[in-house]
PDB file of C-alpha atoms in Angstrom:
ATOM      1  CA  UNK A   1     -13.932  32.342  16.715  1.00 68.00           C
ATOM      2  CA  UNK A   2     -13.063  34.544  13.206  1.00 77.00           C
ATOM      3  CA  UNK A   3     -11.958  37.465  15.686  1.00 74.00           C
ATOM      4  CA  UNK A   4      -9.558  35.508  17.743  1.00 76.00           C
ATOM      5  CA  UNK A   5      -7.989  34.145  14.838  1.00 83.00           C
ATOM      6  CA  UNK A   6      -7.430  37.407  13.037  1.00 83.00           C
ATOM      7  CA  UNK A   7      -6.181  39.093  16.161  1.00 79.00           C
ATOM      8  CA  UNK A   8      -3.743  35.877  16.551  1.00 83.00           C
ATOM      9  CA  UNK A   9      -2.839  36.226  13.236  1.00 89.00           C
ATOM     10  CA  UNK A  10      -1.742  40.113  13.767  1.00 87.00           C
ATOM     11  CA  UNK A  11       0.381  39.234  16.344  1.00 84.00           C
ATOM     12  CA  UNK A  12      -2.299  40.637  19.165  1.00 79.00           C
ATOM     13  CA  UNK A  13      -2.012  38.800  22.039  1.00 73.00           C
ATOM     14  CA  UNK A  14      -4.544  40.369  24.414  1.00 72.00           C
ATOM     15  CA  UNK A  15      -6.530  37.625  26.456  1.00 69.00           C
ATOM     16  CA  UNK A  16      -9.683  36.791  24.717  1.00 73.00           C
ATOM     17  CA  UNK A  17     -12.720  36.789  26.744  1.00 78.00           C
ATOM     18  CA  UNK A  18     -16.096  35.847  25.262  1.00 80.00           C
ATOM     19  CA  UNK A  19     -19.395  36.517  27.183  1.00 85.00           C
ATOM     20  CA  UNK A  20     -22.624  35.160  26.118  1.00 86.00           C
ATOM     21  CA  UNK A  21     -24.908  38.059  25.988  1.00 91.00           C
ATOM     22  CA  UNK A  22     -24.544  41.730  26.726  1.00 91.00           C
ATOM     23  CA  UNK A  23     -25.295  41.446  30.498  1.00 92.00           C
ATOM     24  CA  UNK A  24     -22.425  39.196  31.007  1.00 91.00           C
ATOM     25  CA  UNK A  25     -20.160  41.577  29.387  1.00 91.00           C
ATOM     26  CA  UNK A  26     -21.487  44.563  31.616  1.00 93.00           C
ATOM     27  CA  UNK A  27     -21.183  42.540  34.510  1.00 93.00           C
ATOM     28  CA  UNK A  28     -17.733  41.713  33.938  1.00 91.00           C
ATOM     29  CA  UNK A  29     -16.619  45.292  33.466  1.00 90.00           C
ATOM     30  CA  UNK A  30     -18.820  46.308  36.357  1.00 91.00           C
ATOM     31  CA  UNK A  31     -16.846  44.157  38.589  1.00 89.00           C
ATOM     32  CA  UNK A  32     -19.752  41.665  39.357  1.00 92.00           C
ATOM     33  CA  UNK A  33     -18.275  38.526  38.381  1.00 89.00           C
ATOM     34  CA  UNK A  34     -15.340  36.649  40.558  1.00 87.00           C
ATOM     35  CA  UNK A  35     -12.827  37.277  37.399  1.00 85.00           C
ATOM     36  CA  UNK A  36     -10.544  39.922  37.862  1.00 85.00           C
ATOM     37  CA  UNK A  37     -10.970  43.293  35.846  1.00 81.00           C
ATOM     38  CA  UNK A  38      -8.646  43.785  33.160  1.00 77.00           C
ATOM     39  CA  UNK A  39      -5.441  45.577  33.909  1.00 75.00           C
ATOM     40  CA  UNK A  40      -4.928  47.347  30.378  1.00 73.00           C
ATOM     41  CA  UNK A  41      -7.858  48.758  28.222  1.00 75.00           C
ATOM     42  CA  UNK A  42      -9.821  45.952  26.130  1.00 81.00           C
ATOM     43  CA  UNK A  43     -11.164  45.329  22.492  1.00 83.00           C
ATOM     44  CA  UNK A  44     -14.744  44.667  22.773  1.00 87.00           C
ATOM     45  CA  UNK A  45     -16.740  43.525  19.721  1.00 86.00           C
ATOM     46  CA  UNK A  46     -20.628  44.199  20.151  1.00 88.00           C
ATOM     47  CA  UNK A  47     -23.626  43.003  17.893  1.00 87.00           C
ATOM     48  CA  UNK A  48     -26.001  45.743  17.650  1.00 86.00           C
ATOM     49  CA  UNK A  49     -28.489  42.894  17.802  1.00 86.00           C
ATOM     50  CA  UNK A  50     -28.179  41.217  21.392  1.00 85.00           C
ATOM     51  CA  UNK A  51     -30.392  40.094  23.685  1.00 85.00           C
ATOM     52  CA  UNK A  52     -31.133  40.684  26.634  1.00 89.00           C
ATOM     53  CA  UNK A  53     -29.876  44.158  26.242  1.00 91.00           C
ATOM     54  CA  UNK A  54     -29.116  45.592  23.021  1.00 90.00           C
ATOM     55  CA  UNK A  55     -25.634  46.424  21.516  1.00 91.00           C
ATOM     56  CA  UNK A  56     -26.059  49.757  21.510  1.00 92.00           C
ATOM     57  CA  UNK A  57     -27.227  49.751  25.126  1.00 93.00           C
ATOM     58  CA  UNK A  58     -24.384  47.786  26.407  1.00 93.00           C
ATOM     59  CA  UNK A  59     -21.898  50.159  24.509  1.00 92.00           C
ATOM     60  CA  UNK A  60     -23.694  53.523  26.246  1.00 94.00           C
ATOM     61  CA  UNK A  61     -23.081  51.725  29.559  1.00 94.00           C
ATOM     62  CA  UNK A  62     -19.741  50.064  29.009  1.00 91.00           C
ATOM     63  CA  UNK A  63     -18.692  54.112  27.961  1.00 90.00           C
ATOM     64  CA  UNK A  64     -19.632  54.792  31.579  1.00 91.00           C
ATOM     65  CA  UNK A  65     -17.759  52.046  33.435  1.00 90.00           C
ATOM     66  CA  UNK A  66     -14.372  52.958  34.983  1.00 89.00           C
ATOM     67  CA  UNK A  67     -13.278  49.442  34.246  1.00 87.00           C
ATOM     68  CA  UNK A  68     -13.946  49.720  30.142  1.00 87.00           C
ATOM     69  CA  UNK A  69     -11.885  53.571  30.018  1.00 85.00           C
ATOM     70  CA  UNK A  70      -9.790  53.762  26.991  1.00 83.00           C
ATOM     71  CA  UNK A  71     -11.116  50.214  25.508  1.00 86.00           C
ATOM     72  CA  UNK A  72     -11.713  49.968  21.728  1.00 85.00           C
ATOM     73  CA  UNK A  73     -15.375  49.157  21.621  1.00 88.00           C
ATOM     74  CA  UNK A  74     -16.209  48.253  18.121  1.00 87.00           C
ATOM     75  CA  UNK A  75     -19.795  47.171  16.770  1.00 87.00           C
ATOM     76  CA  UNK A  76     -20.546  44.578  13.734  1.00 84.00           C
ATOM     77  CA  UNK A  77     -23.809  43.889  12.736  1.00 84.00           C
ATOM     78  CA  UNK A  78     -25.403  42.897   9.209  1.00 86.00           C
ATOM     79  CA  UNK A  79     -28.430  45.646   9.504  1.00 84.00           C
ATOM     80  CA  UNK A  80     -28.216  48.490   6.930  1.00 88.00           C
ATOM     81  CA  UNK A  81     -30.434  50.483   8.905  1.00 88.00           C
ATOM     82  CA  UNK A  82     -28.496  53.937   8.599  1.00 90.00           C
ATOM     83  CA  UNK A  83     -30.210  55.751  11.901  1.00 92.00           C
ATOM     84  CA  UNK A  84     -28.683  52.916  13.852  1.00 89.00           C
ATOM     85  CA  UNK A  85     -24.866  52.853  12.958  1.00 89.00           C
ATOM     86  CA  UNK A  86     -25.315  56.877  13.400  1.00 92.00           C
ATOM     87  CA  UNK A  87     -26.272  56.051  16.915  1.00 92.00           C
ATOM     88  CA  UNK A  88     -23.487  53.601  17.259  1.00 89.00           C
ATOM     89  CA  UNK A  89     -20.923  55.983  16.580  1.00 90.00           C
ATOM     90  CA  UNK A  90     -22.809  58.996  18.847  1.00 91.00           C
ATOM     91  CA  UNK A  91     -22.195  56.214  21.422  1.00 89.00           C
ATOM     92  CA  UNK A  92     -18.574  56.044  21.291  1.00 86.00           C
ATOM     93  CA  UNK A  93     -18.169  53.071  18.588  1.00 88.00           C
ATOM     94  CA  UNK A  94     -14.700  53.025  17.581  1.00 81.00           C
ATOM     95  CA  UNK A  95     -14.309  54.177  13.692  1.00 64.00           C
TER      96      UNK A  95
END
């Protein structure tokens, strides 16, 4: 995973936990999995185009979950739709 290599090369050693989709990410931060919740804020990479829940919706929900408080939420996308990009910032994507 490219992001993992970049983080490692820059001496960021936080654990990396990939999710197959937005629902799995939300389940983790909601405490609905057997995996323990993070003890420190996370860096979360989201794509705007995800199924079954869009990246923007995952971002909106994560901002309201206590376990994600303080986490850096980064939206990635190949989309050029300025309205969707602005919506990501409005919902709290990190800049």
